[in-house]
Amino acid sequence: MADMEEVLERQERETRERMRRRAASKRAQRELDEQLGIAVALLEEENQGRRVETLYTRDYLCRPTPRDLQRLLQKAESRGFPSMIGSIDCMHWQWKNCPTAWQGDYGNRKGQKSIILEVVAGFGTWVWHAFFGVAGSQNDLNVLGQSPVFNDVLRGEAPNITYEINNTIY
C-alpha cells in the first residue's frame, strides 16, 4: 500500500512539473509571438516607406528648389493667394493592428489607435513633403512641432526665396 502511495505521489509531482513546464512554454511562446509581431510590423512599416520613396521621390516627394518655389508663389498669387507655396495638413490613419506594446504611444483623443501623416502639397497635387509623426505625437500640433518643414526654417536650411506680404518684401 505504501508503494502505491509513493507511486501516486511521484506521478502527481511529475504531472504538476509537466503542467508547470507547459504553462511556462506557452507563456514564452505568447511573448515570442508578441515580439515577432512587433518586429514584423516595424519591418513592414520600413518596407512600405521604402516602396513609397522608390516610386515617388523623383517626381513628387522631392524638395522644391528656389525655382520651384518661385513658380508656386506666382501660381498662388495668380489664384488670389499671394505668398502661399502650398497647403500643409495632418491626416490621422486608424491603425487597426497596432501592436499591443505601442498602443499607448499611438492613441488619439477618441481612444483609437492611429498614425499621423503630415503632408505639404502644391498645385497639381505635387506632394513635396510627407512626414509620419513619431510615437507619442498623438495630435497635429505635436507632429507640426517635430516637422522637418518648420525645423528647416528654424535652422536656416530652407530655400532662400523672395516674397511679399502687406507690401513688405521678405
Short mmCIF file of N, CA and C in Angstrom, two decimals:
data_model
loop_
_atom_site.label_atom_id
_atom_site.label_comp_id
_atom_site.label_asym_id
_atom_site.label_seq_id
_atom_site.Cartn_x
_atom_site.Cartn_y
_atom_site.Cartn_z
N MET A 1 0.82 -1.19 0.00
CA MET A 1 0.00 0.00 0.00
C MET A 1 0.86 1.25 0.00
N ALA A 2 1.95 1.24 0.78
CA ALA A 2 2.85 2.39 0.83
C ALA A 2 3.51 2.60 -0.51
N ASP A 3 3.84 1.50 -1.20
CA ASP A 3 4.45 1.62 -2.52
C ASP A 3 3.50 2.30 -3.50
N MET A 4 2.22 1.95 -3.41
CA MET A 4 1.22 2.53 -4.30
C MET A 4 1.09 4.03 -4.03
N GLU A 5 1.10 4.45 -2.77
CA GLU A 5 1.01 5.87 -2.42
C GLU A 5 2.23 6.62 -2.95
N GLU A 6 3.41 6.00 -2.82
CA GLU A 6 4.63 6.63 -3.33
C GLU A 6 4.55 6.81 -4.85
N VAL A 7 4.06 5.79 -5.52
CA VAL A 7 3.93 5.86 -6.98
C VAL A 7 2.96 6.97 -7.37
N LEU A 8 1.81 7.05 -6.67
CA LEU A 8 0.82 8.08 -6.97
C LEU A 8 1.37 9.48 -6.69
N GLU A 9 2.09 9.64 -5.57
CA GLU A 9 2.70 10.94 -5.25
C GLU A 9 3.71 11.35 -6.31
N ARG A 10 4.55 10.36 -6.73
CA ARG A 10 5.55 10.65 -7.75
C ARG A 10 4.88 11.05 -9.06
N GLN A 11 3.82 10.32 -9.44
CA GLN A 11 3.10 10.66 -10.67
C GLN A 11 2.46 12.05 -10.57
N GLU A 12 1.92 12.36 -9.38
CA GLU A 12 1.31 13.67 -9.19
C GLU A 12 2.36 14.78 -9.31
N ARG A 13 3.54 14.56 -8.69
CA ARG A 13 4.64 15.55 -8.79
C ARG A 13 5.07 15.71 -10.25
N GLU A 14 5.23 14.61 -10.95
CA GLU A 14 5.66 14.67 -12.35
C GLU A 14 4.61 15.37 -13.22
N THR A 15 3.34 15.07 -12.95
CA THR A 15 2.27 15.72 -13.70
C THR A 15 2.27 17.22 -13.45
N ARG A 16 2.40 17.62 -12.16
CA ARG A 16 2.47 19.06 -11.84
C ARG A 16 3.65 19.72 -12.54
N GLU A 17 4.80 19.04 -12.54
CA GLU A 17 6.00 19.59 -13.18
C GLU A 17 5.79 19.75 -14.69
N ARG A 18 5.18 18.72 -15.32
CA ARG A 18 4.90 18.81 -16.75
C ARG A 18 3.95 19.97 -17.05
N MET A 19 2.92 20.13 -16.22
CA MET A 19 1.96 21.21 -16.42
C MET A 19 2.63 22.58 -16.22
N ARG A 20 3.52 22.69 -15.23
CA ARG A 20 4.24 23.94 -14.98
C ARG A 20 5.12 24.28 -16.19
N ARG A 21 5.83 23.27 -16.70
CA ARG A 21 6.68 23.49 -17.87
C ARG A 21 5.86 23.88 -19.09
N ARG A 22 4.72 23.20 -19.27
CA ARG A 22 3.86 23.50 -20.41
C ARG A 22 3.33 24.94 -20.31
N ALA A 23 2.91 25.35 -19.11
CA ALA A 23 2.41 26.72 -18.93
C ALA A 23 3.52 27.73 -19.19
N ALA A 24 4.72 27.45 -18.68
CA ALA A 24 5.85 28.35 -18.91
C ALA A 24 6.17 28.42 -20.40
N SER A 25 6.09 27.28 -21.07
CA SER A 25 6.37 27.24 -22.50
C SER A 25 5.33 28.05 -23.28
N LYS A 26 4.05 27.93 -22.90
CA LYS A 26 3.01 28.70 -23.58
C LYS A 26 3.18 30.19 -23.34
N ARG A 27 3.56 30.57 -22.11
CA ARG A 27 3.79 31.98 -21.80
C ARG A 27 4.95 32.51 -22.64
N ALA A 28 6.02 31.72 -22.70
CA ALA A 28 7.18 32.12 -23.51
C ALA A 28 6.80 32.22 -24.98
N GLN A 29 5.96 31.29 -25.42
CA GLN A 29 5.53 31.31 -26.82
C GLN A 29 4.70 32.56 -27.11
N ARG A 30 3.79 32.93 -26.18
CA ARG A 30 2.98 34.14 -26.36
C ARG A 30 3.87 35.38 -26.41
N GLU A 31 4.87 35.44 -25.52
CA GLU A 31 5.79 36.58 -25.50
C GLU A 31 6.59 36.65 -26.80
N LEU A 32 7.04 35.49 -27.28
CA LEU A 32 7.78 35.46 -28.53
C LEU A 32 6.89 35.90 -29.69
N ASP A 33 5.63 35.42 -29.71
CA ASP A 33 4.69 35.83 -30.75
C ASP A 33 4.50 37.35 -30.75
N GLU A 34 4.37 37.94 -29.55
CA GLU A 34 4.20 39.39 -29.44
C GLU A 34 5.43 40.12 -29.98
N GLN A 35 6.62 39.64 -29.60
CA GLN A 35 7.86 40.28 -30.06
C GLN A 35 8.02 40.14 -31.57
N LEU A 36 7.69 38.97 -32.09
CA LEU A 36 7.78 38.77 -33.54
C LEU A 36 6.78 39.65 -34.27
N GLY A 37 5.58 39.80 -33.71
CA GLY A 37 4.57 40.67 -34.31
C GLY A 37 5.05 42.10 -34.40
N ILE A 38 5.68 42.58 -33.34
CA ILE A 38 6.22 43.95 -33.34
C ILE A 38 7.33 44.08 -34.37
N ALA A 39 8.22 43.07 -34.41
CA ALA A 39 9.33 43.12 -35.38
C ALA A 39 8.80 43.13 -36.81
N VAL A 40 7.80 42.29 -37.09
CA VAL A 40 7.22 42.25 -38.43
C VAL A 40 6.55 43.58 -38.77
N ALA A 41 5.84 44.17 -37.81
CA ALA A 41 5.19 45.47 -38.05
C ALA A 41 6.23 46.54 -38.36
N LEU A 42 7.34 46.53 -37.62
CA LEU A 42 8.41 47.51 -37.88
C LEU A 42 9.00 47.33 -39.27
N LEU A 43 9.27 46.07 -39.62
CA LEU A 43 9.84 45.80 -40.95
C LEU A 43 8.87 46.20 -42.05
N GLU A 44 7.59 45.89 -41.87
CA GLU A 44 6.60 46.23 -42.88
C GLU A 44 6.48 47.75 -43.03
N GLU A 45 6.48 48.46 -41.91
CA GLU A 45 6.42 49.93 -41.96
C GLU A 45 7.63 50.48 -42.70
N GLU A 46 8.80 49.93 -42.40
CA GLU A 46 10.03 50.38 -43.05
C GLU A 46 10.00 50.07 -44.55
N ASN A 47 9.55 48.85 -44.90
CA ASN A 47 9.47 48.46 -46.31
C ASN A 47 8.45 49.29 -47.07
N GLN A 48 7.31 49.58 -46.43
CA GLN A 48 6.29 50.40 -47.09
C GLN A 48 6.85 51.79 -47.37
N GLY A 49 7.55 52.35 -46.41
CA GLY A 49 8.18 53.66 -46.60
C GLY A 49 9.16 53.64 -47.75
N ARG A 50 9.96 52.58 -47.84
CA ARG A 50 10.93 52.47 -48.94
C ARG A 50 10.23 52.37 -50.29
N ARG A 51 9.12 51.59 -50.33
CA ARG A 51 8.38 51.44 -51.60
C ARG A 51 7.83 52.79 -52.05
N VAL A 52 7.23 53.53 -51.12
CA VAL A 52 6.69 54.86 -51.47
C VAL A 52 7.82 55.76 -51.94
N GLU A 53 8.92 55.73 -51.21
CA GLU A 53 10.07 56.57 -51.56
C GLU A 53 10.59 56.22 -52.95
N THR A 54 10.74 54.93 -53.23
CA THR A 54 11.25 54.48 -54.52
C THR A 54 10.32 54.90 -55.66
N LEU A 55 9.02 54.74 -55.45
CA LEU A 55 8.05 55.05 -56.50
C LEU A 55 7.90 56.54 -56.78
N TYR A 56 7.95 57.37 -55.73
CA TYR A 56 7.52 58.75 -55.89
C TYR A 56 8.57 59.82 -55.66
N THR A 57 9.72 59.49 -55.13
CA THR A 57 10.69 60.53 -54.76
C THR A 57 11.12 61.38 -55.95
N ARG A 58 11.44 60.75 -57.06
CA ARG A 58 11.98 61.51 -58.20
C ARG A 58 11.02 62.58 -58.69
N ASP A 59 9.72 62.23 -58.79
CA ASP A 59 8.76 63.17 -59.37
C ASP A 59 7.96 63.95 -58.33
N TYR A 60 7.69 63.36 -57.18
CA TYR A 60 6.75 64.00 -56.26
C TYR A 60 7.33 64.36 -54.90
N LEU A 61 8.04 63.47 -54.29
CA LEU A 61 8.50 63.71 -52.93
C LEU A 61 9.87 64.38 -52.87
N CYS A 62 10.19 65.15 -53.88
CA CYS A 62 11.48 65.86 -53.86
C CYS A 62 11.26 67.26 -53.31
N ARG A 63 12.28 67.77 -52.66
CA ARG A 63 12.19 69.11 -52.09
C ARG A 63 12.14 70.15 -53.20
N PRO A 64 11.34 71.18 -53.02
CA PRO A 64 11.27 72.21 -54.06
C PRO A 64 12.55 73.04 -54.11
N THR A 65 12.98 73.33 -55.30
CA THR A 65 14.14 74.20 -55.49
C THR A 65 13.66 75.64 -55.37
N PRO A 66 14.57 76.61 -55.26
CA PRO A 66 14.14 78.02 -55.27
C PRO A 66 13.31 78.35 -56.52
N ARG A 67 13.68 77.77 -57.65
CA ARG A 67 12.91 78.00 -58.89
C ARG A 67 11.49 77.44 -58.75
N ASP A 68 11.38 76.22 -58.19
CA ASP A 68 10.05 75.63 -57.95
C ASP A 68 9.22 76.53 -57.04
N LEU A 69 9.85 77.02 -55.98
CA LEU A 69 9.13 77.86 -55.02
C LEU A 69 8.65 79.16 -55.67
N GLN A 70 9.47 79.76 -56.52
CA GLN A 70 9.04 80.97 -57.22
C GLN A 70 7.84 80.68 -58.12
N ARG A 71 7.88 79.53 -58.80
CA ARG A 71 6.76 79.13 -59.66
C ARG A 71 5.49 78.93 -58.83
N LEU A 72 5.63 78.26 -57.66
CA LEU A 72 4.48 78.05 -56.79
C LEU A 72 3.91 79.37 -56.28
N LEU A 73 4.80 80.29 -55.91
CA LEU A 73 4.36 81.60 -55.42
C LEU A 73 3.61 82.37 -56.51
N GLN A 74 4.13 82.33 -57.75
CA GLN A 74 3.47 83.03 -58.86
C GLN A 74 2.09 82.42 -59.15
N LYS A 75 2.03 81.10 -59.14
CA LYS A 75 0.76 80.43 -59.41
C LYS A 75 -0.26 80.76 -58.32
N ALA A 76 0.17 80.74 -57.07
CA ALA A 76 -0.73 81.06 -55.95
C ALA A 76 -1.23 82.50 -56.04
N GLU A 77 -0.32 83.40 -56.37
CA GLU A 77 -0.70 84.81 -56.47
C GLU A 77 -1.73 85.01 -57.59
N SER A 78 -1.53 84.31 -58.71
CA SER A 78 -2.48 84.45 -59.82
C SER A 78 -3.86 83.90 -59.45
N ARG A 79 -3.92 83.06 -58.44
CA ARG A 79 -5.20 82.50 -57.99
C ARG A 79 -5.74 83.21 -56.75
N GLY A 80 -5.08 84.29 -56.35
CA GLY A 80 -5.58 85.08 -55.22
C GLY A 80 -5.02 84.69 -53.87
N PHE A 81 -3.94 83.91 -53.86
CA PHE A 81 -3.31 83.51 -52.61
C PHE A 81 -1.84 83.93 -52.61
N PRO A 82 -1.57 85.22 -52.49
CA PRO A 82 -0.18 85.67 -52.52
C PRO A 82 0.62 85.09 -51.35
N SER A 83 1.87 84.78 -51.62
CA SER A 83 2.83 84.27 -50.62
C SER A 83 2.50 82.88 -50.10
N MET A 84 1.70 82.13 -50.83
CA MET A 84 1.37 80.77 -50.42
C MET A 84 2.07 79.78 -51.34
N ILE A 85 2.82 78.85 -50.77
CA ILE A 85 3.52 77.88 -51.61
C ILE A 85 2.82 76.52 -51.63
N GLY A 86 1.87 76.32 -50.75
CA GLY A 86 1.16 75.05 -50.72
C GLY A 86 0.31 74.95 -49.47
N SER A 87 -0.27 73.80 -49.28
CA SER A 87 -1.10 73.56 -48.10
C SER A 87 -0.46 72.47 -47.26
N ILE A 88 -0.47 72.68 -45.95
CA ILE A 88 0.05 71.67 -45.03
C ILE A 88 -1.13 71.13 -44.23
N ASP A 89 -1.18 69.82 -44.08
CA ASP A 89 -2.27 69.23 -43.32
C ASP A 89 -1.78 67.94 -42.69
N CYS A 90 -2.43 67.56 -41.62
CA CYS A 90 -2.15 66.29 -40.96
C CYS A 90 -3.37 65.39 -41.09
N MET A 91 -3.13 64.14 -41.37
CA MET A 91 -4.20 63.18 -41.56
C MET A 91 -3.99 62.02 -40.60
N HIS A 92 -5.04 61.62 -39.91
CA HIS A 92 -4.95 60.51 -38.96
C HIS A 92 -5.41 59.23 -39.66
N TRP A 93 -4.54 58.25 -39.70
CA TRP A 93 -4.90 56.95 -40.25
C TRP A 93 -5.13 56.00 -39.10
N GLN A 94 -6.32 55.41 -39.05
CA GLN A 94 -6.60 54.45 -37.98
C GLN A 94 -5.72 53.22 -38.20
N TRP A 95 -5.11 52.76 -37.10
CA TRP A 95 -4.18 51.63 -37.15
C TRP A 95 -4.84 50.46 -36.46
N LYS A 96 -5.55 49.66 -37.25
CA LYS A 96 -6.34 48.56 -36.71
C LYS A 96 -5.49 47.52 -35.99
N ASN A 97 -4.33 47.20 -36.53
CA ASN A 97 -3.49 46.14 -35.96
C ASN A 97 -2.27 46.70 -35.24
N CYS A 98 -2.44 47.80 -34.55
CA CYS A 98 -1.34 48.41 -33.79
C CYS A 98 -0.86 47.41 -32.74
N PRO A 99 0.45 47.11 -32.70
CA PRO A 99 0.95 46.16 -31.69
C PRO A 99 0.61 46.63 -30.27
N THR A 100 0.26 45.69 -29.43
CA THR A 100 -0.15 45.99 -28.06
C THR A 100 0.86 46.86 -27.34
N ALA A 101 2.13 46.58 -27.52
CA ALA A 101 3.18 47.32 -26.81
C ALA A 101 3.24 48.79 -27.23
N TRP A 102 2.69 49.14 -28.38
CA TRP A 102 2.76 50.51 -28.89
C TRP A 102 1.47 51.30 -28.69
N GLN A 103 0.43 50.64 -28.21
CA GLN A 103 -0.89 51.28 -28.21
C GLN A 103 -0.94 52.56 -27.40
N GLY A 104 -0.18 52.68 -26.34
CA GLY A 104 -0.16 53.91 -25.55
C GLY A 104 0.43 55.08 -26.31
N ASP A 105 1.35 54.80 -27.22
CA ASP A 105 2.02 55.86 -27.98
C ASP A 105 1.25 56.30 -29.22
N TYR A 106 0.33 55.47 -29.68
CA TYR A 106 -0.37 55.78 -30.93
C TYR A 106 -1.87 55.97 -30.74
N GLY A 107 -2.30 56.32 -29.54
CA GLY A 107 -3.72 56.56 -29.29
C GLY A 107 -4.08 58.01 -29.61
N ASN A 108 -5.31 58.22 -30.07
CA ASN A 108 -5.76 59.59 -30.29
C ASN A 108 -6.78 59.96 -29.20
N ARG A 109 -7.33 61.15 -29.28
CA ARG A 109 -8.22 61.62 -28.22
C ARG A 109 -9.51 60.80 -28.13
N LYS A 110 -9.84 60.07 -29.18
CA LYS A 110 -11.04 59.24 -29.18
C LYS A 110 -10.76 57.83 -28.67
N GLY A 111 -9.51 57.56 -28.32
CA GLY A 111 -9.14 56.24 -27.83
C GLY A 111 -8.78 55.26 -28.94
N GLN A 112 -8.85 55.72 -30.19
CA GLN A 112 -8.48 54.85 -31.32
C GLN A 112 -6.97 54.89 -31.50
N LYS A 113 -6.44 53.86 -32.10
CA LYS A 113 -5.02 53.82 -32.42
C LYS A 113 -4.86 54.37 -33.83
N SER A 114 -3.97 55.35 -33.97
CA SER A 114 -3.78 55.95 -35.29
C SER A 114 -2.35 56.44 -35.44
N ILE A 115 -1.96 56.60 -36.69
CA ILE A 115 -0.66 57.18 -37.02
C ILE A 115 -0.96 58.44 -37.83
N ILE A 116 -0.16 59.48 -37.62
CA ILE A 116 -0.44 60.78 -38.22
C ILE A 116 0.53 61.06 -39.37
N LEU A 117 -0.04 61.42 -40.52
CA LEU A 117 0.76 61.77 -41.69
C LEU A 117 0.61 63.27 -41.94
N GLU A 118 1.75 63.97 -41.97
CA GLU A 118 1.76 65.39 -42.32
C GLU A 118 2.21 65.50 -43.78
N VAL A 119 1.46 66.26 -44.57
CA VAL A 119 1.76 66.40 -45.99
C VAL A 119 1.71 67.87 -46.39
N VAL A 120 2.62 68.27 -47.26
CA VAL A 120 2.56 69.59 -47.89
C VAL A 120 2.39 69.33 -49.39
N ALA A 121 1.34 69.92 -49.94
CA ALA A 121 1.06 69.74 -51.37
C ALA A 121 0.90 71.10 -52.02
N GLY A 122 1.42 71.19 -53.23
CA GLY A 122 1.27 72.40 -54.03
C GLY A 122 0.20 72.18 -55.08
N PHE A 123 0.16 73.07 -56.05
CA PHE A 123 -0.82 72.95 -57.13
C PHE A 123 -0.51 71.71 -57.96
N GLY A 124 -1.55 71.15 -58.56
CA GLY A 124 -1.36 69.97 -59.39
C GLY A 124 -1.03 68.73 -58.57
N THR A 125 -1.45 68.71 -57.33
CA THR A 125 -1.22 67.60 -56.39
C THR A 125 0.25 67.20 -56.28
N TRP A 126 1.14 68.16 -56.38
CA TRP A 126 2.56 67.88 -56.19
C TRP A 126 2.82 67.82 -54.69
N VAL A 127 2.99 66.62 -54.17
CA VAL A 127 3.31 66.43 -52.76
C VAL A 127 4.81 66.56 -52.62
N TRP A 128 5.27 67.61 -51.98
CA TRP A 128 6.72 67.81 -51.86
C TRP A 128 7.22 67.60 -50.44
N HIS A 129 6.35 67.16 -49.57
CA HIS A 129 6.78 66.83 -48.21
C HIS A 129 5.79 65.85 -47.61
N ALA A 130 6.30 64.79 -47.00
CA ALA A 130 5.47 63.84 -46.25
C ALA A 130 6.26 63.42 -45.01
N PHE A 131 5.59 63.43 -43.88
CA PHE A 131 6.25 63.11 -42.62
C PHE A 131 5.27 62.37 -41.73
N PHE A 132 5.63 61.17 -41.30
CA PHE A 132 4.81 60.43 -40.36
C PHE A 132 5.21 60.83 -38.96
N GLY A 133 4.25 61.27 -38.16
CA GLY A 133 4.52 61.66 -36.78
C GLY A 133 5.12 60.49 -36.01
N VAL A 134 5.98 60.80 -35.09
CA VAL A 134 6.66 59.77 -34.32
C VAL A 134 5.78 59.30 -33.17
N ALA A 135 6.17 58.20 -32.57
CA ALA A 135 5.41 57.65 -31.44
C ALA A 135 5.24 58.71 -30.36
N GLY A 136 4.06 58.77 -29.81
CA GLY A 136 3.78 59.71 -28.74
C GLY A 136 3.28 61.06 -29.22
N SER A 137 3.27 61.30 -30.54
CA SER A 137 2.86 62.62 -31.02
C SER A 137 1.37 62.85 -30.79
N GLN A 138 0.53 61.90 -31.10
CA GLN A 138 -0.89 61.85 -30.77
C GLN A 138 -1.77 63.00 -31.26
N ASN A 139 -1.22 64.13 -31.69
CA ASN A 139 -2.07 65.19 -32.24
C ASN A 139 -1.29 66.01 -33.26
N ASP A 140 -2.02 66.77 -34.06
CA ASP A 140 -1.42 67.53 -35.16
C ASP A 140 -0.36 68.52 -34.68
N LEU A 141 -0.64 69.20 -33.58
CA LEU A 141 0.28 70.22 -33.09
C LEU A 141 1.64 69.62 -32.73
N ASN A 142 1.62 68.45 -32.10
CA ASN A 142 2.89 67.78 -31.77
C ASN A 142 3.64 67.34 -33.02
N VAL A 143 2.90 66.88 -34.03
CA VAL A 143 3.55 66.48 -35.29
C VAL A 143 4.17 67.70 -35.95
N LEU A 144 3.43 68.81 -36.01
CA LEU A 144 3.97 70.03 -36.61
C LEU A 144 5.20 70.52 -35.85
N GLY A 145 5.22 70.32 -34.54
CA GLY A 145 6.37 70.74 -33.73
C GLY A 145 7.62 69.94 -34.03
N GLN A 146 7.47 68.75 -34.59
CA GLN A 146 8.63 67.91 -34.94
C GLN A 146 8.88 67.89 -36.44
N SER A 147 8.10 68.64 -37.18
CA SER A 147 8.12 68.61 -38.63
C SER A 147 9.43 69.12 -39.22
N PRO A 148 9.99 68.38 -40.17
CA PRO A 148 11.18 68.87 -40.86
C PRO A 148 10.93 70.19 -41.60
N VAL A 149 9.69 70.44 -42.04
CA VAL A 149 9.39 71.69 -42.74
C VAL A 149 9.73 72.88 -41.86
N PHE A 150 9.23 72.88 -40.64
CA PHE A 150 9.46 74.01 -39.74
C PHE A 150 10.87 73.98 -39.15
N ASN A 151 11.38 72.80 -38.89
CA ASN A 151 12.75 72.70 -38.37
C ASN A 151 13.77 73.24 -39.37
N ASP A 152 13.55 72.99 -40.66
CA ASP A 152 14.46 73.52 -41.69
C ASP A 152 14.46 75.05 -41.69
N VAL A 153 13.29 75.64 -41.53
CA VAL A 153 13.19 77.10 -41.48
C VAL A 153 13.95 77.62 -40.26
N LEU A 154 13.73 77.00 -39.10
CA LEU A 154 14.38 77.45 -37.87
C LEU A 154 15.90 77.29 -37.92
N ARG A 155 16.38 76.26 -38.61
CA ARG A 155 17.83 76.03 -38.73
C ARG A 155 18.44 76.83 -39.88
N GLY A 156 17.63 77.53 -40.64
CA GLY A 156 18.14 78.30 -41.77
C GLY A 156 18.47 77.44 -42.97
N GLU A 157 17.87 76.25 -43.06
CA GLU A 157 18.16 75.33 -44.15
C GLU A 157 17.09 75.36 -45.24
N ALA A 158 16.06 76.17 -45.07
CA ALA A 158 15.01 76.26 -46.09
C ALA A 158 15.54 77.05 -47.28
N PRO A 159 15.04 76.78 -48.49
CA PRO A 159 15.49 77.54 -49.66
C PRO A 159 15.25 79.04 -49.46
N ASN A 160 16.17 79.83 -49.94
CA ASN A 160 16.10 81.28 -49.82
C ASN A 160 15.30 81.83 -50.99
N ILE A 161 14.13 82.39 -50.72
CA ILE A 161 13.30 82.96 -51.78
C ILE A 161 12.80 84.34 -51.34
N THR A 162 12.36 85.11 -52.31
CA THR A 162 11.82 86.44 -52.04
C THR A 162 10.31 86.38 -52.21
N TYR A 163 9.59 86.95 -51.26
CA TYR A 163 8.14 87.02 -51.35
C TYR A 163 7.66 88.31 -50.69
N GLU A 164 6.40 88.65 -50.95
CA GLU A 164 5.87 89.91 -50.44
C GLU A 164 4.59 89.67 -49.65
N ILE A 165 4.49 90.29 -48.47
CA ILE A 165 3.28 90.24 -47.66
C ILE A 165 3.01 91.66 -47.18
N ASN A 166 1.79 92.15 -47.40
CA ASN A 166 1.39 93.51 -46.99
C ASN A 166 2.39 94.57 -47.46
N ASN A 167 2.75 94.49 -48.71
CA ASN A 167 3.67 95.46 -49.33
C ASN A 167 5.06 95.46 -48.72
N THR A 168 5.40 94.41 -47.99
CA THR A 168 6.75 94.27 -47.44
C THR A 168 7.42 93.08 -48.12
N ILE A 169 8.61 93.29 -48.64
CA ILE A 169 9.34 92.22 -49.32
C ILE A 169 10.24 91.51 -48.32
N TYR A 170 10.14 90.19 -48.30
CA TYR A 170 10.95 89.36 -47.40
C TYR A 170 11.92 88.53 -48.21
#
